[in-house]
PDB file of C-alpha atoms in Angstrom:
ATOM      1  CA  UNK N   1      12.960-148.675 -74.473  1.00  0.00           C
ATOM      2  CA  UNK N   2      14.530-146.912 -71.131  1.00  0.00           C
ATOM      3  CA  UNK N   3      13.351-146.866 -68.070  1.00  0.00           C
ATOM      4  CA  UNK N   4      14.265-145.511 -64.887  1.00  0.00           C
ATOM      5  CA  UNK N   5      15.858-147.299 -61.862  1.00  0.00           C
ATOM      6  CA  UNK N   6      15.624-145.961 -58.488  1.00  0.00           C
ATOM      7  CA  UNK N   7      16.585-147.959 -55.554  1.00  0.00           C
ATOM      8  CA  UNK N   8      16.338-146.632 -51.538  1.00  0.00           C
ATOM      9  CA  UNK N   9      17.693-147.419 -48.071  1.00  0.00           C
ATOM     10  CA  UNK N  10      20.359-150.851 -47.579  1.00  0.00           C
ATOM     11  CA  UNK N  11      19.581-151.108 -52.225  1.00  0.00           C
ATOM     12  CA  UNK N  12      20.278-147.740 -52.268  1.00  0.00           C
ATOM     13  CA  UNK N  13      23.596-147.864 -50.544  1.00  0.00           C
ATOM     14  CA  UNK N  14      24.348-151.393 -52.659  1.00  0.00           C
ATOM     15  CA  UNK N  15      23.376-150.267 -56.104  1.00  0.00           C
ATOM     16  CA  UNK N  16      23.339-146.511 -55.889  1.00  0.00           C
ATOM     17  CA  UNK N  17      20.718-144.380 -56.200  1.00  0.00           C
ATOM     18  CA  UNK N  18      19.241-144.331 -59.445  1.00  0.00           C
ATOM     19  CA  UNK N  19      20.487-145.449 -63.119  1.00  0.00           C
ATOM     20  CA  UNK N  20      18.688-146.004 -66.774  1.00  0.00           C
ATOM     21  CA  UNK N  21      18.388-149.273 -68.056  1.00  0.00           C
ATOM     22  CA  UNK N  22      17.564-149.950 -71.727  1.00  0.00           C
ATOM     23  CA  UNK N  23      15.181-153.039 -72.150  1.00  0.00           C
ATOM     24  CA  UNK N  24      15.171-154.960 -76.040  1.00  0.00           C
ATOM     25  CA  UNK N  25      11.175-155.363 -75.429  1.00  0.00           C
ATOM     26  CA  UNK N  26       8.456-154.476 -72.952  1.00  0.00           C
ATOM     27  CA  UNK N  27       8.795-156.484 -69.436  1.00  0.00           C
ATOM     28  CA  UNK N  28       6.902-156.615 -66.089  1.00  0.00           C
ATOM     29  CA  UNK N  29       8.886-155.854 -62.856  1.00  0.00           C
ATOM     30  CA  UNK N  30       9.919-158.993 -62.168  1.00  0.00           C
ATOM     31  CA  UNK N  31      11.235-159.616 -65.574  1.00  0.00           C
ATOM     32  CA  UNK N  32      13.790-156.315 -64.532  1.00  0.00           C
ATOM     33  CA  UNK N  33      14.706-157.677 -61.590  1.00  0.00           C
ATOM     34  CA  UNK N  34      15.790-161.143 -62.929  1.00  0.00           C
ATOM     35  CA  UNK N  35      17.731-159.142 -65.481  1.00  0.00           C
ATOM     36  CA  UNK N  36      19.663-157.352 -62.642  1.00  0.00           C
ATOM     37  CA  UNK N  37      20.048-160.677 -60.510  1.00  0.00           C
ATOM     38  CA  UNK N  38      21.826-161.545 -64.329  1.00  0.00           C
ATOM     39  CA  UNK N  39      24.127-159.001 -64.018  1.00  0.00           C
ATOM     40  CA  UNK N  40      25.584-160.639 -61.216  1.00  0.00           C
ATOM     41  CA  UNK N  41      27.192-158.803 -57.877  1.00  0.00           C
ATOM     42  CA  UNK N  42      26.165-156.451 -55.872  1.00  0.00           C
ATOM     43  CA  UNK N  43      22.538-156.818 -57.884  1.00  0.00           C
ATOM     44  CA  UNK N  44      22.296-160.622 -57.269  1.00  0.00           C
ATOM     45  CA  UNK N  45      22.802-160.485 -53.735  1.00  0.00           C
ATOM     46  CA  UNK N  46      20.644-157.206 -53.444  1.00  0.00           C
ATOM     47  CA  UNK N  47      17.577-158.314 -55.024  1.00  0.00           C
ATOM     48  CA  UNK N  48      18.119-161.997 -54.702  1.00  0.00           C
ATOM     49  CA  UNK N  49      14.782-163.778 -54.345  1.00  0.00           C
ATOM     50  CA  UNK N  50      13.577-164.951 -51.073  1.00  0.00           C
ATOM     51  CA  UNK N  51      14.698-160.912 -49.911  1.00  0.00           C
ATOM     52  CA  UNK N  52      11.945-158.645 -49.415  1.00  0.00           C
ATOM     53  CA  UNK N  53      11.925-156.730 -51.901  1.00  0.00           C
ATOM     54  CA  UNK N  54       9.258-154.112 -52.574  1.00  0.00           C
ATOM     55  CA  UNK N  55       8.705-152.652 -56.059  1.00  0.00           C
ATOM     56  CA  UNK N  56       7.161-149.168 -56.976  1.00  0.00           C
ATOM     57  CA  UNK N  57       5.968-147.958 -60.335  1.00  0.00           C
ATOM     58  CA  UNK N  58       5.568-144.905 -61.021  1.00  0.00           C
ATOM     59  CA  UNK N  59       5.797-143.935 -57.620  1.00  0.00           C
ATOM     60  CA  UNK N  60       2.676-146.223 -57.169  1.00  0.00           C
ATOM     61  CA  UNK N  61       3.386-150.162 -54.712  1.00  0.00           C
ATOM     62  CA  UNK N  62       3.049-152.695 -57.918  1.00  0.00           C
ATOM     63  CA  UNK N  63       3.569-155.937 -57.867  1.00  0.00           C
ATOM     64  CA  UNK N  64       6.366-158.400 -59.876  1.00  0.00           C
ATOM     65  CA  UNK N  65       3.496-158.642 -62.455  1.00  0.00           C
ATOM     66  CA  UNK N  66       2.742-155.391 -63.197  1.00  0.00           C
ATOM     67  CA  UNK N  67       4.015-154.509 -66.710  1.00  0.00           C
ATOM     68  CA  UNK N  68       6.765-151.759 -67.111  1.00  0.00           C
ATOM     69  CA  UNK N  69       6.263-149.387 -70.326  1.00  0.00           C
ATOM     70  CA  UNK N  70       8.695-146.728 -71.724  1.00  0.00           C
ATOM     71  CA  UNK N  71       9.825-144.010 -69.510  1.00  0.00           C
ATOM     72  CA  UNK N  72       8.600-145.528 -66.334  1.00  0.00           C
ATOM     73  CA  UNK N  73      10.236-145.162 -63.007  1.00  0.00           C
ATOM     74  CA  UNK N  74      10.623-148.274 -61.521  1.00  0.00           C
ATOM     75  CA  UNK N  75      11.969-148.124 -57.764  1.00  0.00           C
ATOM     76  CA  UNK N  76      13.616-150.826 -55.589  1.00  0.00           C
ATOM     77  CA  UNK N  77      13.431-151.044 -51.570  1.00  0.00           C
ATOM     78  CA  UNK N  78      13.184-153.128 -48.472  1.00  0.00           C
ATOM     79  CA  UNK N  79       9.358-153.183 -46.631  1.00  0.00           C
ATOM     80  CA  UNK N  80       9.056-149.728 -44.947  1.00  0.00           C
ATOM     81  CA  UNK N  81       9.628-148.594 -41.952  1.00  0.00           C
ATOM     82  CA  UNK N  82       8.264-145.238 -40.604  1.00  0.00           C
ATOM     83  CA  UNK N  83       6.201-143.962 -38.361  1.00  0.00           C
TER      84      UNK N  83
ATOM     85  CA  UNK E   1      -5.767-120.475 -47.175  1.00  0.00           C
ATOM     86  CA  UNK E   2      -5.766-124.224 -47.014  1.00  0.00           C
ATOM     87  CA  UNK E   3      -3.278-125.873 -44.919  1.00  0.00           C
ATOM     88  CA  UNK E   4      -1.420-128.780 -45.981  1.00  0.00           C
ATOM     89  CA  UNK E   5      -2.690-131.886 -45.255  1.00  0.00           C
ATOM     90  CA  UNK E   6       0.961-133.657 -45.494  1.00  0.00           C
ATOM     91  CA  UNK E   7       4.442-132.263 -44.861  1.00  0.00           C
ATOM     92  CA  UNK E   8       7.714-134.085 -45.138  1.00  0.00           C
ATOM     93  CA  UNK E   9      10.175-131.713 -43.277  1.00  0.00           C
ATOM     94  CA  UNK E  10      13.405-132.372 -41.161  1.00  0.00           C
ATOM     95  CA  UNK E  11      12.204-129.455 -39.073  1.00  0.00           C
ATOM     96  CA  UNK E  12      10.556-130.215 -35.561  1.00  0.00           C
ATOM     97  CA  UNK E  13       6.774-129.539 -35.326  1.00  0.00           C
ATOM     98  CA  UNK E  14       4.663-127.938 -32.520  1.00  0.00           C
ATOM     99  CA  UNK E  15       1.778-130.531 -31.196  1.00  0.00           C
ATOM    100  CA  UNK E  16       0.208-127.528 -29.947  1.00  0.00           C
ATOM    101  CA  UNK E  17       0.099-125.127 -33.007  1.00  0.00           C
ATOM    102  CA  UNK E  18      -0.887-127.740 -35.756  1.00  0.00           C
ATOM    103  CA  UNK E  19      -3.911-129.099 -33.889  1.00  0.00           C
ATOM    104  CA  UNK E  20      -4.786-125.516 -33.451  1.00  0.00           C
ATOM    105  CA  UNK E  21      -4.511-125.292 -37.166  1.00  0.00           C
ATOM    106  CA  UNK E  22      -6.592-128.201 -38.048  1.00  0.00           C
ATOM    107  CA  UNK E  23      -9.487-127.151 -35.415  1.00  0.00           C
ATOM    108  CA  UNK E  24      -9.603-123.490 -36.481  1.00  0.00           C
ATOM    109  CA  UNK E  25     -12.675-122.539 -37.457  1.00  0.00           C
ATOM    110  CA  UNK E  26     -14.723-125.874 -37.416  1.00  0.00           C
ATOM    111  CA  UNK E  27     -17.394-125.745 -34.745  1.00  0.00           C
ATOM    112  CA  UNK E  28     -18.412-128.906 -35.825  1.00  0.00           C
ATOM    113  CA  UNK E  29     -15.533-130.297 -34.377  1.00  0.00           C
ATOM    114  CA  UNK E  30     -16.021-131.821 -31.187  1.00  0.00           C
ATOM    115  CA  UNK E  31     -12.888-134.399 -30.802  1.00  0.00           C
ATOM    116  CA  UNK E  32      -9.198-133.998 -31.678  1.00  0.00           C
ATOM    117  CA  UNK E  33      -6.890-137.292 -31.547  1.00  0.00           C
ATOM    118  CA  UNK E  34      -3.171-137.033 -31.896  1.00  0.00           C
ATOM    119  CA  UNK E  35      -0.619-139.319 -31.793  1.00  0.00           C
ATOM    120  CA  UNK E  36       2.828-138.140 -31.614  1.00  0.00           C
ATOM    121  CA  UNK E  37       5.828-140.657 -32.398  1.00  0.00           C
ATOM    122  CA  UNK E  38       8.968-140.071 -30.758  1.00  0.00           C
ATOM    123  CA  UNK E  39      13.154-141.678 -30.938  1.00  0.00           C
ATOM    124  CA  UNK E  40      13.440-143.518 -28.118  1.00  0.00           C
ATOM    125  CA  UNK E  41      17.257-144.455 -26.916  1.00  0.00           C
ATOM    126  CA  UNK E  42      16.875-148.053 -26.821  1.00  0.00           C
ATOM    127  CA  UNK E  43      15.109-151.238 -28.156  1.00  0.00           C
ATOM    128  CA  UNK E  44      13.981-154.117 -26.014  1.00  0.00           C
ATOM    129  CA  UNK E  45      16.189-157.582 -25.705  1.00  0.00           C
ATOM    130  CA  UNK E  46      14.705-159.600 -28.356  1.00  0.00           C
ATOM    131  CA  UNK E  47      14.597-157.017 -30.987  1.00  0.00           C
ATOM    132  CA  UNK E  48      16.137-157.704 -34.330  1.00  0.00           C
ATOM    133  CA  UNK E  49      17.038-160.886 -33.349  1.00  0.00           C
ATOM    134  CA  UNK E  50      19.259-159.287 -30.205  1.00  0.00           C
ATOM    135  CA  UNK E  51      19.933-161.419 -26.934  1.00  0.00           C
ATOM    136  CA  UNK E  52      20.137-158.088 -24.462  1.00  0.00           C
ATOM    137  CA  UNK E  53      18.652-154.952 -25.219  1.00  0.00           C
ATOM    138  CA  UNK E  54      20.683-152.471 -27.721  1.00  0.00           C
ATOM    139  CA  UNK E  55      21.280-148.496 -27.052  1.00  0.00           C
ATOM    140  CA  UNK E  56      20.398-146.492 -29.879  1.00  0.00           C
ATOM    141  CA  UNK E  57      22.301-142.996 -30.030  1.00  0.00           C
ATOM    142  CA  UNK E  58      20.954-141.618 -33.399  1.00  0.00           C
ATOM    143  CA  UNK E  59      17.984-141.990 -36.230  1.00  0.00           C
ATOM    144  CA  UNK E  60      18.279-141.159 -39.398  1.00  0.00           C
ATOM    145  CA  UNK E  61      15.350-141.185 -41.793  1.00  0.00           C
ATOM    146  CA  UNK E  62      15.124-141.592 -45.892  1.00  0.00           C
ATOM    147  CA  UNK E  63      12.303-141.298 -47.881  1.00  0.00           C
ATOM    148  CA  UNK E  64      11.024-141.534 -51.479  1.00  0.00           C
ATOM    149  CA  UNK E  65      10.485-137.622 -52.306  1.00  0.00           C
ATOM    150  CA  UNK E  66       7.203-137.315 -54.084  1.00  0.00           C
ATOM    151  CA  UNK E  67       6.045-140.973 -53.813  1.00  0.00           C
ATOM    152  CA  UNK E  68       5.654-140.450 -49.618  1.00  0.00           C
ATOM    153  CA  UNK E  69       3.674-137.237 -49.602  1.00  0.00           C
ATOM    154  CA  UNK E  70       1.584-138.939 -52.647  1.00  0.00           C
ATOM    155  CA  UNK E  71       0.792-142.217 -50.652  1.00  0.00           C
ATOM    156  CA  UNK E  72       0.033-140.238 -47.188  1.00  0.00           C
ATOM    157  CA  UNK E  73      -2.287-138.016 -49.199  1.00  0.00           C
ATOM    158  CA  UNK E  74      -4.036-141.055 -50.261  1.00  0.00           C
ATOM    159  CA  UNK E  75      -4.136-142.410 -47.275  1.00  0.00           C
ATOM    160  CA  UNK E  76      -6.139-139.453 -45.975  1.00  0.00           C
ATOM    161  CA  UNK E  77      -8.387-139.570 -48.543  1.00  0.00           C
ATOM    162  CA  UNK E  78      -9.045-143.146 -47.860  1.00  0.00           C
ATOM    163  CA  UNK E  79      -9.844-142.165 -44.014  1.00  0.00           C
ATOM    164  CA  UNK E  80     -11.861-139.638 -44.943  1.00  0.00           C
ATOM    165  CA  UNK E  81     -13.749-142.177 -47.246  1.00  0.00           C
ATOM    166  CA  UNK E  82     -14.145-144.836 -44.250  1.00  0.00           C
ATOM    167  CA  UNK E  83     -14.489-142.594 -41.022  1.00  0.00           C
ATOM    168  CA  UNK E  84     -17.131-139.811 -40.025  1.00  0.00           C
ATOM    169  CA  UNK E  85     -14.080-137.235 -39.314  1.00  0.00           C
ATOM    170  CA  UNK E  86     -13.790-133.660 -40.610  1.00  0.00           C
ATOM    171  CA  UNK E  87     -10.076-132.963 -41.040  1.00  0.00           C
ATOM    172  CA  UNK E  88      -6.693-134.834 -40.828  1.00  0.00           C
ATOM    173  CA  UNK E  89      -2.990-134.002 -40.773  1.00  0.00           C
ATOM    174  CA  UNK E  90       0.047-135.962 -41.124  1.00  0.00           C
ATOM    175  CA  UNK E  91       3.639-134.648 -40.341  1.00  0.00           C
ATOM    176  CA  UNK E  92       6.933-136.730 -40.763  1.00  0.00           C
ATOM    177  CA  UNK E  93      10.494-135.894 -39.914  1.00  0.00           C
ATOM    178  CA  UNK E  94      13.200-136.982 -41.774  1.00  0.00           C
ATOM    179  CA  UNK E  95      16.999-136.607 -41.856  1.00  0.00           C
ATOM    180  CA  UNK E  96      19.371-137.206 -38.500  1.00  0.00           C
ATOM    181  CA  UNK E  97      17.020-137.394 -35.115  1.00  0.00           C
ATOM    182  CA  UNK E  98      18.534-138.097 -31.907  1.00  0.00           C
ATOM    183  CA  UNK E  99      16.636-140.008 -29.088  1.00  0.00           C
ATOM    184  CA  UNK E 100      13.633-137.482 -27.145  1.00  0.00           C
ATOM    185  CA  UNK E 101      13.025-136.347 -30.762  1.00  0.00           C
ATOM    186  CA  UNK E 102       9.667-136.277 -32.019  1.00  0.00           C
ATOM    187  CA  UNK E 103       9.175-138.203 -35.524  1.00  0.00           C
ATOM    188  CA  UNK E 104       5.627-138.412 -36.477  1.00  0.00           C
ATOM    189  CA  UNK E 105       2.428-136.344 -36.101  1.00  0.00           C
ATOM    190  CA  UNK E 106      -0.721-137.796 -36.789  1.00  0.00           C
ATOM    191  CA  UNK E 107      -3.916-135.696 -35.884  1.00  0.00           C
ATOM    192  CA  UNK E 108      -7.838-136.318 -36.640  1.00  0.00           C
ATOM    193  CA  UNK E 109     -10.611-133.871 -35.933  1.00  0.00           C
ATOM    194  CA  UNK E 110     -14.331-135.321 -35.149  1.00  0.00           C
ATOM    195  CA  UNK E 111     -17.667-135.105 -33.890  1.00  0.00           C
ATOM    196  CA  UNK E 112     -17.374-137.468 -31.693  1.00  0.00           C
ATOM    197  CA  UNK E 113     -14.069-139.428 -29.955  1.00  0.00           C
ATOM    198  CA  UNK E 114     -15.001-143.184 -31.325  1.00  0.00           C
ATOM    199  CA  UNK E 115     -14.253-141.960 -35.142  1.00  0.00           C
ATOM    200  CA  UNK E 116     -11.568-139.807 -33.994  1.00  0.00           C
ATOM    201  CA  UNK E 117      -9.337-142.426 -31.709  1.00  0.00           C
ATOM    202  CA  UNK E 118      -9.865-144.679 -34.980  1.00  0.00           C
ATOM    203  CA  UNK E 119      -9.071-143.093 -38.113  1.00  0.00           C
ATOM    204  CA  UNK E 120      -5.785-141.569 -36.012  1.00  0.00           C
ATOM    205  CA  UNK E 121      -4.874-144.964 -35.274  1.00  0.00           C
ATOM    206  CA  UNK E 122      -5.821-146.277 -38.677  1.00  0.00           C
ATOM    207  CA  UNK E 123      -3.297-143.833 -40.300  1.00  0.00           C
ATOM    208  CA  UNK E 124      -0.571-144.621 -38.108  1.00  0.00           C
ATOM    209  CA  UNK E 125      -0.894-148.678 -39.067  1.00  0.00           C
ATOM    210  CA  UNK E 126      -1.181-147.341 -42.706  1.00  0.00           C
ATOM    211  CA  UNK E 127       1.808-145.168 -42.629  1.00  0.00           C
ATOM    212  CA  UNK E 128       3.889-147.634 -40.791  1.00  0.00           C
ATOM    213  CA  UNK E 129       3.464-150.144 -43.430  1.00  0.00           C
ATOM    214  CA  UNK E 130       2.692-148.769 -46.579  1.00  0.00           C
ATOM    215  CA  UNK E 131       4.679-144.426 -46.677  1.00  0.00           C
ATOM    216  CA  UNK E 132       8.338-145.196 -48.143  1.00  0.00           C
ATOM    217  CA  UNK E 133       9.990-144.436 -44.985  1.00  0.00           C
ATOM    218  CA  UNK E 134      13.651-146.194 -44.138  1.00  0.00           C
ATOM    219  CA  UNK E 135      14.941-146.084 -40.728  1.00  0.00           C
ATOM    220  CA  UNK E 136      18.604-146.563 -40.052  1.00  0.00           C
ATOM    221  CA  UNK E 137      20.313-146.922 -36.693  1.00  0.00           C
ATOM    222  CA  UNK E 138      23.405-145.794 -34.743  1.00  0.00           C
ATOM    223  CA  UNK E 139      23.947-148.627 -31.735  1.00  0.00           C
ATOM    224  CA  UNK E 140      27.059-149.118 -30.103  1.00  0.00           C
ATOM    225  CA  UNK E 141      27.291-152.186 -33.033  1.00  0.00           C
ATOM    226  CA  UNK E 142      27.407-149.442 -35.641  1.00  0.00           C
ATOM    227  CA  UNK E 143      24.925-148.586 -37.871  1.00  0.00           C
ATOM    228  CA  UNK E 144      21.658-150.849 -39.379  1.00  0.00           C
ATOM    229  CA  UNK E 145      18.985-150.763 -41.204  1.00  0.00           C
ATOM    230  CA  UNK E 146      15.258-151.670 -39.195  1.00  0.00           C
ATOM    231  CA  UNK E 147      13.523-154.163 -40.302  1.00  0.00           C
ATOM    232  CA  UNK E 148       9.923-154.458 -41.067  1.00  0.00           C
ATOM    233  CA  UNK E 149       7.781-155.586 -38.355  1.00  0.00           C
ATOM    234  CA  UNK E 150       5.399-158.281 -39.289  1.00  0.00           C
ATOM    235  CA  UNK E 151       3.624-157.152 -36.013  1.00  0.00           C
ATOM    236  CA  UNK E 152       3.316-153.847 -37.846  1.00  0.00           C
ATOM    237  CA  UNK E 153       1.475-155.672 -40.951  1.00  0.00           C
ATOM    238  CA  UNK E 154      -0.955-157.600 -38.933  1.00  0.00           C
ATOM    239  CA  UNK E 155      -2.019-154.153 -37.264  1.00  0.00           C
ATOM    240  CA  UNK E 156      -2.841-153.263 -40.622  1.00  0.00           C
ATOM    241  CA  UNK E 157      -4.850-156.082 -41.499  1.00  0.00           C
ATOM    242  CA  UNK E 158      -7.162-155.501 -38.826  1.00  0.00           C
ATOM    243  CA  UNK E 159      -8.838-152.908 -40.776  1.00  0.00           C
ATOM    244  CA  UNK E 160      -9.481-155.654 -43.282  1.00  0.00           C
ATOM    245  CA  UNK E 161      -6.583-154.589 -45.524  1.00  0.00           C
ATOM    246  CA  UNK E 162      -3.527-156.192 -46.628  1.00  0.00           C
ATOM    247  CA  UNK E 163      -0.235-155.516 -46.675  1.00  0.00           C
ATOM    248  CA  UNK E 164       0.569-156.597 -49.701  1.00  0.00           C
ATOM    249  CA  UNK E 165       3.700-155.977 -51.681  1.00  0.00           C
ATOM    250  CA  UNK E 166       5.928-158.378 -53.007  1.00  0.00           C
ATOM    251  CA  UNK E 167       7.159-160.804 -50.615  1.00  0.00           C
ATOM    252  CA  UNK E 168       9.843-162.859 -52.915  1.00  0.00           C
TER     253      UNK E 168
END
C-alpha cells in the first residue's frame, strides 16, 4: 500500500518535502519511522529516537501507535512553534 | 456574510478593523480581548541555551497548509465549548517578518471581561503548542530553527490539558 510522506521545518530541509513510500503490510507510525531510521542517513539522524519528533495523520496530531492505512498522509515535524 | 473565523495570510492585519468585524452587530457583546503578537529584535541571555543575549534581524514562518487552519478552527470550537463568549478570531502571519512586525491576532468577544481575558489567553497557549507553526531565525550566528518551549506546554496544561504528542 502507499502512503504519503510529508515532513516540515529543520525535517523538511533534511528529507525534503514530501515523498511516497510503499509499505509490504499495514503499519502504525512508529513502525514508518523505524523503517526510515533503516534507511540510514539523513533519515536516521532526522528522526532518530530520543528527537522530538511529532507525527500527524491525516492532518490530525497521532501518536507512534496510531495505525497508518492506504492513502494516508503521514507528516513529520519538530514540536511547534507559533504564536 | 460570515467572516472567517481563521486566516493564514503573509499580509499584515489591522487590530482596529478586525475587532470591528467581530463586534459588528452583536449588542450582546459587552467585552472584546485581543492579544496581538509581535517580532521582537532580540532574545534574552539564556535563551536557546545562549550565554549573552542574541540579535534577531529576520522571522520567517512555515506552516502545514490545511492542517493549521483545521486545528485553529478546532480550537475555536473547543473555546466556544468551554467559555461563555460569543465570537472569536484568529489571524497568523506567515512568510519573511522583520522585527516591529505583528505575527498573531487573537480576539474574543463577551458579555463580560472574566470569559473574555480567558478564552483569548486560552487560544494563545493552544496555538502556541498545538497550530503547525515553525519559526526560523536570522541572528548574527546565521540562521536556526526555535525550539519548543516547555514553558509554553506547561501554560497549556493549566487548562487541564496536555500537550501531548510524541516525545521519543
Amino acid at each position: 500500500m502507499k502512503i504519503q510522506l510529508r515532513y516540515f521545518a529543520s525535517l523538511r530541509e533534511a528529507l525534503g518535502p514530501s515523498e511516497v513510500l510503499e509499505l509490504a503490510e499495514p503499519a502504525t507510525i512508529g513502525a514508518v519511522r523505524d523503517t526510515l531510521i533503516a534507511r540510514g542517513e539523513p533519515y536516521a539522524s532526522a528522526l532518530a529516537r530520543g528527537r522530538a519528533v511529532r507525527t500527524a495523520l491525516d492532518q490530525v496530531m497521532a501518536a507512534e501507535s496510531a495505525p497508518v492505512g492506504e492513502g494516508a498522509e503521514l507528516a513529520f515535524f519538530p514540536p511547534v512553534t507559533g504564536g | 456574510m460570515t467572516l472567517p473565523r481563521v486566516s493564514i495570510q503573509t499580509a499584515d492585519f489591522d487590530l482596529s478593523a478586525e475587532v470591528a468585524a467581530l463586534r459588528a452587530g452583536d449588542p450582546g457583546v459587552g467585552a472584546v480581548a485581543a492579544f496581538v503578537g509581535t517580532v521582537r529584535d532580540r532574545n534574552p541571555a539564556g535563551y536557546q541555551g545562549q550565554a549573552e543575549a542574541g540579535q534577531v534581524s529576520a522571522m520567517e514562518l512555515e506552516h502545514y497548509p490545511g492542517m493549521t487552519e483545521r486545528s485553529i478552527e478546532a480550537m475555536i470550537d473547543a473555546a466556544l465549548a468551554r467559555f461563555d463568549i460569543r465570537a472569536a478570531r484568529v489571524i497568523h502571519r506567515v512568510g519573511l517578518l522583520q522585527p516591529l512586525d505583528q505575527i498573531v491576532l487573537v480576539a474574543v468577544t463577551s458579555a463580560h471581561r472574566g470569559q473574555a481575558f480567558q478564552a483569548c489567553e486560552f487560544l494563545m497557549d493552544y496555538l502556541k503548542t498545538q497550530a503547525p507553526f515553525w519559526k526560523k531565525e536570522t541572528t548574527p550566528e546565521g540562521a536556526r530553527w526555535v525550539d519548543a518551549r516547555v514553558s509554553d506546554d506547561a501554560a497549556l496544561q493549566r487548562w487541564g490539558i496536555e500537550a501531548g504528542g510524541n516525545a521519543g
